[in-house]
Amino acid sequence: MSDHRTYKKLELVGSSTNSIEDAISNAIAECSKSVKNVEWFEVMETRGHIVDGKVAHFQVTVKVGFRVEGS
């Protein structure tokens, strides 16, 4: 194992009709199916859709960091 770590970031958009937290979790869960070594995330943007004066849908842009294999 090396004495340093190298990371890469992916930008994702997660969505949910329930909450911002669910939107984040959905994005990370889907990413983790195809990307190895996912280790952290940062929220970049939060948006929503309003229907009849109520929040109907949450959408969150997150950057997900993963460790480059072998580092």
Tab-separated table of N, CA and C in Angstrom:
chain	number	residue	atom	x	y	z
A	1	MET	N	0.836	-1.184	0.000
A	1	MET	CA	0.000	0.000	0.000
A	1	MET	C	0.879	1.245	0.000
A	2	SER	N	0.478	2.249	-0.756
A	2	SER	CA	1.280	3.467	-0.856
A	2	SER	C	1.114	4.337	0.388
A	3	ASP	N	1.968	5.342	0.516
A	3	ASP	CA	1.910	6.240	1.664
A	3	ASP	C	1.093	7.494	1.350
A	4	HIS	N	0.291	7.456	0.298
A	4	HIS	CA	-0.586	8.574	-0.043
A	4	HIS	C	-1.916	8.042	-0.570
A	5	ARG	N	-2.867	8.919	-0.675
A	5	ARG	CA	-4.172	8.576	-1.246
A	5	ARG	C	-4.451	9.534	-2.404
A	6	THR	N	-5.059	9.009	-3.456
A	6	THR	CA	-5.492	9.832	-4.576
A	6	THR	C	-6.981	9.593	-4.763
A	7	TYR	N	-7.716	10.677	-4.929
A	7	TYR	CA	-9.164	10.602	-5.044
A	7	TYR	C	-9.632	11.231	-6.347
A	8	LYS	N	-10.807	10.826	-6.763
A	8	LYS	CA	-11.469	11.424	-7.910
A	8	LYS	C	-12.887	11.757	-7.477
A	9	LYS	N	-13.472	12.806	-8.076
A	9	LYS	CA	-14.835	13.200	-7.738
A	9	LYS	C	-15.753	13.022	-8.939
A	10	LEU	N	-16.950	12.554	-8.661
A	10	LEU	CA	-18.021	12.465	-9.654
A	10	LEU	C	-19.148	13.383	-9.223
A	11	GLU	N	-19.784	14.039	-10.171
A	11	GLU	CA	-20.945	14.858	-9.843
A	11	GLU	C	-22.207	14.080	-10.204
A	12	LEU	N	-23.105	13.984	-9.244
A	12	LEU	CA	-24.336	13.221	-9.408
A	12	LEU	C	-25.534	14.068	-9.000
A	13	VAL	N	-26.700	13.703	-9.484
A	13	VAL	CA	-27.943	14.336	-9.047
A	13	VAL	C	-28.863	13.236	-8.561
A	14	GLY	N	-29.221	13.316	-7.282
A	14	GLY	CA	-30.162	12.356	-6.693
A	14	GLY	C	-31.512	13.017	-6.511
A	15	SER	N	-32.556	12.215	-6.526
A	15	SER	CA	-33.896	12.776	-6.351
A	15	SER	C	-34.729	11.900	-5.428
A	16	SER	N	-35.761	12.522	-4.857
A	16	SER	CA	-36.666	11.811	-3.959
A	16	SER	C	-37.941	12.616	-3.793
A	17	THR	N	-39.030	11.921	-3.600
A	17	THR	CA	-40.284	12.598	-3.264
A	17	THR	C	-40.427	12.747	-1.757
A	18	ASN	N	-39.509	12.152	-0.977
A	18	ASN	CA	-39.615	12.161	0.483
A	18	ASN	C	-38.806	13.241	1.182
A	19	SER	N	-37.493	13.357	0.847
A	19	SER	CA	-36.639	14.296	1.583
A	19	SER	C	-35.318	14.537	0.865
A	20	ILE	N	-34.632	15.573	1.316
A	20	ILE	CA	-33.295	15.861	0.809
A	20	ILE	C	-32.355	14.716	1.167
A	21	GLU	N	-32.465	14.212	2.395
A	21	GLU	CA	-31.614	13.104	2.835
A	21	GLU	C	-31.804	11.875	1.959
A	22	ASP	N	-33.037	11.573	1.588
A	22	ASP	CA	-33.297	10.441	0.689
A	22	ASP	C	-32.695	10.677	-0.694
A	23	ALA	N	-32.751	11.913	-1.168
A	23	ALA	CA	-32.175	12.228	-2.476
A	23	ALA	C	-30.667	11.991	-2.458
A	24	ILE	N	-29.995	12.398	-1.380
A	24	ILE	CA	-28.559	12.155	-1.235
A	24	ILE	C	-28.284	10.661	-1.177
A	25	SER	N	-29.017	9.961	-0.339
A	25	SER	CA	-28.823	8.512	-0.177
A	25	SER	C	-29.059	7.763	-1.478
A	26	ASN	N	-30.062	8.177	-2.247
A	26	ASN	CA	-30.346	7.524	-3.530
A	26	ASN	C	-29.182	7.692	-4.501
A	27	ALA	N	-28.621	8.890	-4.561
A	27	ALA	CA	-27.487	9.129	-5.461
A	27	ALA	C	-26.287	8.278	-5.063
A	28	ILE	N	-25.985	8.236	-3.770
A	28	ILE	CA	-24.832	7.468	-3.292
A	28	ILE	C	-25.042	5.971	-3.490
A	29	ALA	N	-26.245	5.490	-3.222
A	29	ALA	CA	-26.534	4.061	-3.386
A	29	ALA	C	-26.366	3.628	-4.839
A	30	GLU	N	-26.861	4.420	-5.770
A	30	GLU	CA	-26.731	4.074	-7.193
A	30	GLU	C	-25.276	4.136	-7.639
A	31	CYS	N	-24.567	5.157	-7.190
A	31	CYS	CA	-23.147	5.294	-7.542
A	31	CYS	C	-22.343	4.098	-7.029
A	32	SER	N	-22.620	3.681	-5.819
A	32	SER	CA	-21.874	2.587	-5.186
A	32	SER	C	-22.057	1.250	-5.888
A	33	LYS	N	-23.086	1.123	-6.720
A	33	LYS	CA	-23.298	-0.108	-7.472
A	33	LYS	C	-22.234	-0.309	-8.554
A	34	SER	N	-21.676	0.799	-9.064
A	34	SER	CA	-20.727	0.667	-10.167
A	34	SER	C	-19.358	1.298	-9.897
A	35	VAL	N	-19.215	2.040	-8.814
A	35	VAL	CA	-17.939	2.695	-8.499
A	35	VAL	C	-17.400	2.111	-7.198
A	36	LYS	N	-16.128	1.699	-7.218
A	36	LYS	CA	-15.491	1.139	-6.020
A	36	LYS	C	-14.915	2.257	-5.158
A	37	ASN	N	-14.726	1.963	-3.886
A	37	ASN	CA	-14.004	2.830	-2.946
A	37	ASN	C	-14.650	4.193	-2.737
A	38	VAL	N	-15.987	4.271	-2.805
A	38	VAL	CA	-16.686	5.530	-2.526
A	38	VAL	C	-16.494	5.845	-1.047
A	39	GLU	N	-16.002	7.058	-0.732
A	39	GLU	CA	-15.649	7.374	0.643
A	39	GLU	C	-16.276	8.631	1.217
A	40	TRP	N	-16.700	9.589	0.401
A	40	TRP	CA	-17.258	10.820	0.957
A	40	TRP	C	-18.109	11.536	-0.083
A	41	PHE	N	-18.880	12.528	0.382
A	41	PHE	CA	-19.692	13.340	-0.523
A	41	PHE	C	-19.782	14.765	-0.005
A	42	GLU	N	-20.112	15.673	-0.913
A	42	GLU	CA	-20.391	17.058	-0.540
A	42	GLU	C	-21.608	17.520	-1.332
A	43	VAL	N	-22.511	18.218	-0.676
A	43	VAL	CA	-23.721	18.714	-1.326
A	43	VAL	C	-23.394	20.037	-2.014
A	44	MET	N	-23.699	20.127	-3.290
A	44	MET	CA	-23.401	21.322	-4.076
A	44	MET	C	-24.642	22.203	-4.270
A	45	GLU	N	-25.773	21.576	-4.567
A	45	GLU	CA	-27.009	22.321	-4.827
A	45	GLU	C	-28.196	21.540	-4.294
A	46	THR	N	-29.222	22.268	-3.906
A	46	THR	CA	-30.480	21.658	-3.503
A	46	THR	C	-31.598	22.377	-4.245
A	47	ARG	N	-32.464	21.593	-4.874
A	47	ARG	CA	-33.591	22.150	-5.620
A	47	ARG	C	-34.849	21.366	-5.274
A	48	GLY	N	-35.973	21.893	-5.690
A	48	GLY	CA	-37.213	21.167	-5.488
A	48	GLY	C	-38.263	21.573	-6.500
A	49	HIS	N	-39.285	20.780	-6.536
A	49	HIS	CA	-40.418	21.007	-7.433
A	49	HIS	C	-41.643	21.237	-6.564
A	50	ILE	N	-42.405	22.266	-6.881
A	50	ILE	CA	-43.580	22.628	-6.085
A	50	ILE	C	-44.844	22.352	-6.896
A	51	VAL	N	-45.805	21.700	-6.255
A	51	VAL	CA	-47.105	21.442	-6.871
A	51	VAL	C	-48.178	21.857	-5.876
A	52	ASP	N	-49.075	22.706	-6.306
A	52	ASP	CA	-50.180	23.182	-5.454
A	52	ASP	C	-49.694	23.746	-4.129
A	53	GLY	N	-48.599	24.495	-4.171
A	53	GLY	CA	-48.086	25.145	-2.977
A	53	GLY	C	-47.353	24.243	-2.007
A	54	LYS	N	-47.055	23.004	-2.419
A	54	LYS	CA	-46.350	22.062	-1.551
A	54	LYS	C	-45.145	21.477	-2.268
A	55	VAL	N	-44.127	21.118	-1.486
A	55	VAL	CA	-42.949	20.479	-2.073
A	55	VAL	C	-43.351	19.089	-2.561
A	56	ALA	N	-43.114	18.834	-3.832
A	56	ALA	CA	-43.491	17.556	-4.425
A	56	ALA	C	-42.283	16.662	-4.702
A	57	HIS	N	-41.106	17.290	-4.840
A	57	HIS	CA	-39.945	16.518	-5.260
A	57	HIS	C	-38.677	17.255	-4.847
A	58	PHE	N	-37.712	16.523	-4.311
A	58	PHE	CA	-36.419	17.079	-3.932
A	58	PHE	C	-35.367	16.596	-4.927
A	59	GLN	N	-34.432	17.485	-5.264
A	59	GLN	CA	-33.342	17.128	-6.171
A	59	GLN	C	-32.059	17.744	-5.608
A	60	VAL	N	-31.024	16.924	-5.437
A	60	VAL	CA	-29.784	17.368	-4.815
A	60	VAL	C	-28.602	16.996	-5.702
A	61	THR	N	-27.756	17.978	-5.984
A	61	THR	CA	-26.512	17.722	-6.710
A	61	THR	C	-25.419	17.483	-5.673
A	62	VAL	N	-24.745	16.349	-5.793
A	62	VAL	CA	-23.674	16.007	-4.859
A	62	VAL	C	-22.412	15.650	-5.642
A	63	LYS	N	-21.271	15.930	-5.038
A	63	LYS	CA	-20.009	15.419	-5.561
A	63	LYS	C	-19.608	14.270	-4.643
A	64	VAL	N	-19.344	13.129	-5.242
A	64	VAL	CA	-18.980	11.932	-4.507
A	64	VAL	C	-17.501	11.655	-4.751
A	65	GLY	N	-16.758	11.478	-3.680
A	65	GLY	CA	-15.332	11.209	-3.801
A	65	GLY	C	-15.054	9.733	-3.631
A	66	PHE	N	-14.213	9.213	-4.491
A	66	PHE	CA	-13.802	7.809	-4.357
A	66	PHE	C	-12.294	7.713	-4.500
A	67	ARG	N	-11.727	6.745	-3.796
A	67	ARG	CA	-10.282	6.539	-3.805
A	67	ARG	C	-9.894	5.780	-5.065
A	68	VAL	N	-8.893	6.291	-5.762
A	68	VAL	CA	-8.377	5.633	-6.954
A	68	VAL	C	-7.747	4.300	-6.543
A	69	GLU	N	-8.106	3.249	-7.238
A	69	GLU	CA	-7.620	1.902	-6.939
A	69	GLU	C	-6.104	1.885	-6.827
A	70	GLY	N	-5.601	1.285	-5.758
A	70	GLY	CA	-4.175	1.152	-5.558
A	70	GLY	C	-3.524	2.296	-4.795
A	71	SER	N	-4.306	3.322	-4.480
A	71	SER	CA	-3.701	4.433	-3.732
A	71	SER	C	-4.154	4.407	-2.285
